[in-house]
Coordinates of N, CA and C and ligand atoms in Angstrom, one line a residue:
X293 N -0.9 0.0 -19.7 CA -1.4 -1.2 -19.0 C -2.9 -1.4 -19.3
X294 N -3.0 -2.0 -20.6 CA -4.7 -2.2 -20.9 C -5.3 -3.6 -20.9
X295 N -4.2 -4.8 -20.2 CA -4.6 -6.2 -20.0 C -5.4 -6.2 -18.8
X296 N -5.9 -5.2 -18.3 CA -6.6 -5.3 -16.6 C -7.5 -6.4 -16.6
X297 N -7.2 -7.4 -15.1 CA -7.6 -8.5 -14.6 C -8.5 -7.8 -14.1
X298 N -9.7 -8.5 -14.2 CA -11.1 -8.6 -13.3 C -11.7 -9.9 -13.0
X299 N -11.9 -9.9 -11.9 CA -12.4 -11.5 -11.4 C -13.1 -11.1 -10.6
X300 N -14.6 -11.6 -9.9 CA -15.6 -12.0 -9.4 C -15.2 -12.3 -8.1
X301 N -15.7 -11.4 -7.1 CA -15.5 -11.7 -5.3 C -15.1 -12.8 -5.2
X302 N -15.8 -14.1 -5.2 CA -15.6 -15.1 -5.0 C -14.3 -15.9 -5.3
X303 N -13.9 -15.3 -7.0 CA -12.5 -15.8 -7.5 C -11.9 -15.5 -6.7
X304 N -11.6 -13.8 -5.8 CA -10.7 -13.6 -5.5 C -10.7 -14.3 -4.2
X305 N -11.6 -14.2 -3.5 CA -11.6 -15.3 -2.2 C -11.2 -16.5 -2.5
X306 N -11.2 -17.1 -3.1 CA -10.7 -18.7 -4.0 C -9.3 -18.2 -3.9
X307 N -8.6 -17.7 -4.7 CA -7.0 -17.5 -4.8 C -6.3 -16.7 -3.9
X308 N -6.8 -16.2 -3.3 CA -6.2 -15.1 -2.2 C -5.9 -16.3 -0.3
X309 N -5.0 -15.8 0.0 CA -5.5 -16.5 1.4 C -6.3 -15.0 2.6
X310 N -7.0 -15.3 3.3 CA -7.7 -14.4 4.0 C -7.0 -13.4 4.1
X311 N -5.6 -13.0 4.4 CA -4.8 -12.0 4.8 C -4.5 -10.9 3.5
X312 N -4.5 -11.6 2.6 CA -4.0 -10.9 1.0 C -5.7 -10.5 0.6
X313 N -6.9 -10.7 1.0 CA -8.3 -10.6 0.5 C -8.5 -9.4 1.0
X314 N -8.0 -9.2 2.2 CA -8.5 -8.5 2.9 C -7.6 -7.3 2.8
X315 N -6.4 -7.2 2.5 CA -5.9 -6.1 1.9 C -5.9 -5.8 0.7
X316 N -5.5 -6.7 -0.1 CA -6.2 -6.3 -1.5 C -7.4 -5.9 -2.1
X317 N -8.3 -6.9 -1.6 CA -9.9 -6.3 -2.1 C -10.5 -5.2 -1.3
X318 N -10.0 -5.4 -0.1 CA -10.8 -4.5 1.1 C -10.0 -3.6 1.5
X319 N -8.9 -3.3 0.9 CA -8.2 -2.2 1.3 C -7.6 -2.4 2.8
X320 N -7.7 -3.2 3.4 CA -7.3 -3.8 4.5 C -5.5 -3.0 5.1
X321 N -5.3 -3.0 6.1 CA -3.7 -2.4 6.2 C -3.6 -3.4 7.3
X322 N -2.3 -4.3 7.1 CA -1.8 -5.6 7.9 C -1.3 -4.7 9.3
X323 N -0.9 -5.4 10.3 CA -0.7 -4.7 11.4 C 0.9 -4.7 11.2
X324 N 1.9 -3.3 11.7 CA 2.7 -3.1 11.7 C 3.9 -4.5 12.5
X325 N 4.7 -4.6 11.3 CA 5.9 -5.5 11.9 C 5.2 -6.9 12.0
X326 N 4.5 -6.8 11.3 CA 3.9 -8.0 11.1 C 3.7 -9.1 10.0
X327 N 4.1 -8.4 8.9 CA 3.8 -9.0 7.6 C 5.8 -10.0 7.5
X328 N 5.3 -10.4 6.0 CA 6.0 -11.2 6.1 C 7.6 -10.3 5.3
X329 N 7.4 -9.0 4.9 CA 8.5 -8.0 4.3 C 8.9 -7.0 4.9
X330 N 8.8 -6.8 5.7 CA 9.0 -5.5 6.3 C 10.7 -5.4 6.5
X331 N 11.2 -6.5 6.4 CA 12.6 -7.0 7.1 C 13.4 -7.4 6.4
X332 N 12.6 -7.6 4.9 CA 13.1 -8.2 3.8 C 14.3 -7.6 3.3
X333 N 15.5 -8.0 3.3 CA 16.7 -7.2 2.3 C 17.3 -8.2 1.3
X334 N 17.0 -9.2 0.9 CA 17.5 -9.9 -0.5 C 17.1 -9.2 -1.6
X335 N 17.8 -9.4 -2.8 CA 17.6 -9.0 -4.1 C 16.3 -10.0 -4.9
X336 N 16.1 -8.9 -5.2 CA 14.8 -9.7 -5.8 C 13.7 -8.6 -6.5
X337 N 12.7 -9.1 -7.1 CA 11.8 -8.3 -7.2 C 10.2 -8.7 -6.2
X338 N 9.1 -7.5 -6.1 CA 8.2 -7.6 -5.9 C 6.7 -8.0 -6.6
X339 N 6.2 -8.6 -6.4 CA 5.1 -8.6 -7.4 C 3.5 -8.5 -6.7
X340 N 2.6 -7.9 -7.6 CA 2.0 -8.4 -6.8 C 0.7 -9.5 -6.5
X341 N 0.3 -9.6 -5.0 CA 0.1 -10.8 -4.7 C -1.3 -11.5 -5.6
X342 N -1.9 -10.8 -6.0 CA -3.3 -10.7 -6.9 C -3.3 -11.5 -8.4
X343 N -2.2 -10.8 -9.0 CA -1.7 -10.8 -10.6 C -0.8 -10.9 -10.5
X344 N 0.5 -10.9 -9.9 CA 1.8 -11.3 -10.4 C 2.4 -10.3 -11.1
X345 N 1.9 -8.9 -11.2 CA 2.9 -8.2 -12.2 C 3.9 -7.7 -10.9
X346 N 4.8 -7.3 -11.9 CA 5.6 -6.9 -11.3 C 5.8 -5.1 -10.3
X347 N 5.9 -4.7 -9.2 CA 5.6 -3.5 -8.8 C 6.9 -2.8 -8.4
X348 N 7.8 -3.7 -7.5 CA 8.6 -2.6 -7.0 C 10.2 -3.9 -6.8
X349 N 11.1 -3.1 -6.9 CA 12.7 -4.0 -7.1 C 13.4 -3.7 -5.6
X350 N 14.4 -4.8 -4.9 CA 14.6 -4.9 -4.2 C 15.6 -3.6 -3.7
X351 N 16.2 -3.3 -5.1 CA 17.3 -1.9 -5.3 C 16.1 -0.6 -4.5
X352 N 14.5 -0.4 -4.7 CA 14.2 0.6 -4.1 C 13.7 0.7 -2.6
X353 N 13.6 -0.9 -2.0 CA 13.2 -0.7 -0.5 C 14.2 -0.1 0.5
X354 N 13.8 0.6 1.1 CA 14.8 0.8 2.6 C 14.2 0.8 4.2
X355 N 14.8 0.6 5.1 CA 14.3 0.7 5.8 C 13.7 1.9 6.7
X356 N 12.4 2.0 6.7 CA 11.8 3.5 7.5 C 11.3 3.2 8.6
X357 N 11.3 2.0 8.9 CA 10.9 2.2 10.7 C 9.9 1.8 10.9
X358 N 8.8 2.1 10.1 CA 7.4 2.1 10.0 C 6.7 0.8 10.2
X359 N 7.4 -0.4 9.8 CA 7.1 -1.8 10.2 C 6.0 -2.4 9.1
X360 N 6.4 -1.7 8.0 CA 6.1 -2.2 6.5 C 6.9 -2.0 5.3
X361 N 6.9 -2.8 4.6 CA 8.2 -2.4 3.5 C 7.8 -1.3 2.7
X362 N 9.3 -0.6 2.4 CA 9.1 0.6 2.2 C 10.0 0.7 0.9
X363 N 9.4 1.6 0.0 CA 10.4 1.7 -1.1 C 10.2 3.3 -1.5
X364 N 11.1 3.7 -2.3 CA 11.5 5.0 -2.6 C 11.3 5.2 -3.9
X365 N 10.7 4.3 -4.9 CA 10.0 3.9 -6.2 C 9.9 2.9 -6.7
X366 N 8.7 3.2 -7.7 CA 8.2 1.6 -8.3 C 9.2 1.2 -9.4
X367 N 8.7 -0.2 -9.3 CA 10.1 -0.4 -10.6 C 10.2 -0.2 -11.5
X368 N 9.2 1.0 -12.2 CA 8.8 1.3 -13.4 C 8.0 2.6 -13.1
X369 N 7.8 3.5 -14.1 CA 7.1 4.0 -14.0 C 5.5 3.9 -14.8
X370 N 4.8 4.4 -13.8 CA 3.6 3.2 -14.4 C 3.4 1.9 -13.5
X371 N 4.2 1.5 -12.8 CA 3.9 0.0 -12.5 C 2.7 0.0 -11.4
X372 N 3.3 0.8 -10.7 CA 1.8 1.0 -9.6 C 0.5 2.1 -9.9
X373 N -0.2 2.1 -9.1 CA -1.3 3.1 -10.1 C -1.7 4.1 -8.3
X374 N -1.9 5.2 -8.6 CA -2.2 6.6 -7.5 C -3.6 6.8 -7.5
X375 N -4.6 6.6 -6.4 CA -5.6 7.5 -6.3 C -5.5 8.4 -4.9
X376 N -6.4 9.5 -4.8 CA -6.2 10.1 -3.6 C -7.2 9.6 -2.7
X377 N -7.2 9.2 -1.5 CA -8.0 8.7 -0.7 C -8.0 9.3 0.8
X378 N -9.8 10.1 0.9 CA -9.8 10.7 1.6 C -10.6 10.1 2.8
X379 N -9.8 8.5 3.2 CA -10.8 7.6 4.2 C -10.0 8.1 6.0
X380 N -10.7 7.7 6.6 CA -10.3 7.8 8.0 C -9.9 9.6 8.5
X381 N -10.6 10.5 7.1 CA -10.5 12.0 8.1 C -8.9 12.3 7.7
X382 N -8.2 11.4 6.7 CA -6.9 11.5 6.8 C -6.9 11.8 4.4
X383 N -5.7 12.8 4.3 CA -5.3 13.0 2.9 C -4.7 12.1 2.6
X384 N -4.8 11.2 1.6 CA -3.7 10.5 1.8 C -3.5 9.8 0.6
X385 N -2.7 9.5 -0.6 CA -2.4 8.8 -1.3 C -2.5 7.7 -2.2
X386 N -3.4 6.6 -1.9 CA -3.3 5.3 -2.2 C -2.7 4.5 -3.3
X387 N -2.0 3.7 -3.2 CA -1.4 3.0 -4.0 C -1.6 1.7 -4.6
X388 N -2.2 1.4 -5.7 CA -3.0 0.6 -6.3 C -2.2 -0.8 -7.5
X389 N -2.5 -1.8 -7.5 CA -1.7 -2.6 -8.2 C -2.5 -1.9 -9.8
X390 N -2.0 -1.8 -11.0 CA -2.8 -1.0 -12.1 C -3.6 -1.7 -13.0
X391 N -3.2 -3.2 -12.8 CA -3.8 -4.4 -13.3 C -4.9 -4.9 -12.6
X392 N -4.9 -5.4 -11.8 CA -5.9 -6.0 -11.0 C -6.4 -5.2 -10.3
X393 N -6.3 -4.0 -9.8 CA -6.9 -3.1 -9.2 C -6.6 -2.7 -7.5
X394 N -5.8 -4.1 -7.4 CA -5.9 -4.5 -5.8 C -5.5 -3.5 -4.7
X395 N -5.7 -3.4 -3.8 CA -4.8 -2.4 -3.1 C -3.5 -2.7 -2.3
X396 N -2.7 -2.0 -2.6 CA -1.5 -2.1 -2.1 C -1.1 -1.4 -0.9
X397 N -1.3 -0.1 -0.3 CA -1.0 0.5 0.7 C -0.9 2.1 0.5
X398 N -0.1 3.1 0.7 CA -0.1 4.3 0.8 C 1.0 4.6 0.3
X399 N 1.5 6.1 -0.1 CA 2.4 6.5 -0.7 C 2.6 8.2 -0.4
X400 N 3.5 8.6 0.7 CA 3.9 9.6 1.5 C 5.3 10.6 0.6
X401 N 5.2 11.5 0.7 CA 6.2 12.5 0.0 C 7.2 12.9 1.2
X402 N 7.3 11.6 2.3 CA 8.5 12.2 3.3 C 9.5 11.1 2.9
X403 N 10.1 10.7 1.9 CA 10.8 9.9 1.8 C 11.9 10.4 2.0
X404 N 13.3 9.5 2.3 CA 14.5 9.9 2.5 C 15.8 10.1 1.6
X405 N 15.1 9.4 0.2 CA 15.9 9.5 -0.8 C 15.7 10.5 -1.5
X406 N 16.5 10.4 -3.0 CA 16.4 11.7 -3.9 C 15.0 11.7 -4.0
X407 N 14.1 10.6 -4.5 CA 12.9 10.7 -4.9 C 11.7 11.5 -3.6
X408 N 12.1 11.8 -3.1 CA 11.6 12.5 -1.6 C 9.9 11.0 -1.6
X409 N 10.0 10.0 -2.0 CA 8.2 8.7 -1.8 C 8.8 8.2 -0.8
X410 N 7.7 7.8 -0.4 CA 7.8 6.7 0.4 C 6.8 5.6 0.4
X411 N 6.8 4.6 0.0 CA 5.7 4.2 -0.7 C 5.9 2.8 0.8
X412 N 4.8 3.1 1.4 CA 4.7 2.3 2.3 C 3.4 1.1 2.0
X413 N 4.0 -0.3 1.8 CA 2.8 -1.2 1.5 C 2.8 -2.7 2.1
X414 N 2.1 -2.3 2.2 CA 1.6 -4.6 2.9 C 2.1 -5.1 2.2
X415 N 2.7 -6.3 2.9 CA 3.1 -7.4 2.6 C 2.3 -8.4 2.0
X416 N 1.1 -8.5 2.8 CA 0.1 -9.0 2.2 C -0.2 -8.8 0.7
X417 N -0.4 -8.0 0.8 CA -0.3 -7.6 -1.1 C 1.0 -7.5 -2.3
X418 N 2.1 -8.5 -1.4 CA 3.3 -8.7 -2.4 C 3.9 -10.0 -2.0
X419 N 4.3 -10.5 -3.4 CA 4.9 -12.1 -3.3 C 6.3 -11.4 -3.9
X420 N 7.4 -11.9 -2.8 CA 9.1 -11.7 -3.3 C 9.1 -12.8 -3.9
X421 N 10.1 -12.1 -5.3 CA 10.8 -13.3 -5.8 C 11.8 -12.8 -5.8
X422 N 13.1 -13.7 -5.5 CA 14.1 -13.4 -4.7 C 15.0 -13.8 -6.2
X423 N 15.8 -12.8 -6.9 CA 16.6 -13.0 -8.3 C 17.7 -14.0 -8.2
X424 N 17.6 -15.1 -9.4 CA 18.3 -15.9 -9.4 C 19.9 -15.9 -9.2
X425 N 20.5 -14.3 -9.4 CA 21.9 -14.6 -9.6 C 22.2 -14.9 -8.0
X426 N 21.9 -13.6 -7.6 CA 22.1 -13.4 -5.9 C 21.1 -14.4 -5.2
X427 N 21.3 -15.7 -5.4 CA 20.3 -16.4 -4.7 C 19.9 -16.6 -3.2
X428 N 20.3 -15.5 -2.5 CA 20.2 -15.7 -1.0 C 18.7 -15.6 -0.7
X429 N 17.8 -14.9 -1.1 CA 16.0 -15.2 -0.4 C 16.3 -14.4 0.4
X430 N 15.0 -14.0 1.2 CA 14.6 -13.6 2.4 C 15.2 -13.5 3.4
X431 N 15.6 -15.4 3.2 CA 16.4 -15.8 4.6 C 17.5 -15.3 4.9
X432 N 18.0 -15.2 4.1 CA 19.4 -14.1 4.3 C 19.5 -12.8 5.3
X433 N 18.2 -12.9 5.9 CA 17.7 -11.7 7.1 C 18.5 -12.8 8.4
X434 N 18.4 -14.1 8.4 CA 18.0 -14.6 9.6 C 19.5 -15.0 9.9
X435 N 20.2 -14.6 11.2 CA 21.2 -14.5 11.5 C 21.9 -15.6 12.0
X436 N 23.3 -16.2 11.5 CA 24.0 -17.1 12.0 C 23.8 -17.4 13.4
X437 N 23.6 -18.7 13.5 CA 24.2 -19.2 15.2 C 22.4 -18.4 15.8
Ligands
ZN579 ZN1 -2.3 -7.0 -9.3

């Protein structure tokens, strides 16, 4: 990944709406059960919200409770980028878009699948695009009647 986007505070404040600035640039973490994925189960992929590459596929989310979408890997390897971040007194993982830089959320080794991740990340920091075969969207969460 050697096309890395860099843009100027300002740009990003320009393209971002306050919610995606403030987690992506500022490391920001949306408040739980709040974002707009957490509840998301259509097919689709993730991207993210900064650059548009692509991070994580609808096949690795599941639900963990936690009140942020959760996946059990990226959709590539490589596609997201790892530093360790030792903010708030806490060890902890960070999970990074690898292009833009932006921040995406955290990444825990209590996952429930084979891959033992849990890669817990804001919504803020991801635009679903919901795959054309299976065209149900998002909405496909929101229940008849
Ligand atoms: Zn990005």
């Amino acid at each position: 990944m050697d096309d890395k986007i860099e843009k100027p505070d300002g740009e990003w404040r320009r393209v971002l709406s306050p919610e995606e600035y403030h987690v992506l640039r500022e490391k920001g973490t949306e408040r739980p059960f709040t974002g707009k994925y957490w509840n998301t189960h259509g097919e689709g992929v993730y991207r993210c919200a900064g650059c548009g590459l692509e991070l994580f596929v609808s096949g690795a989310k599941f639900d963990s409770g936690c009140g942020w979408p959760s996946f059990d890997a990226p959709a590539a390897e490589g596609a997201v980028a790892t530093q360790e971040d030792g903010s708030y007194g806490m060890r902890r993982t960070e999970v990074m878009c690898p292009r833009c830089g932006g921040h995406l959320g955290h990444v825990f080794d209590d996952g429930p699948t084979a891959t033992g991740l849990r890669y817990c990340i804001n919504s803020a920091a991801l635009r679903f695009e919901a795959s054309r075969s299976a065209n149900i969207s998002e909405k496909g969460n929101e229940k008849p009647g």
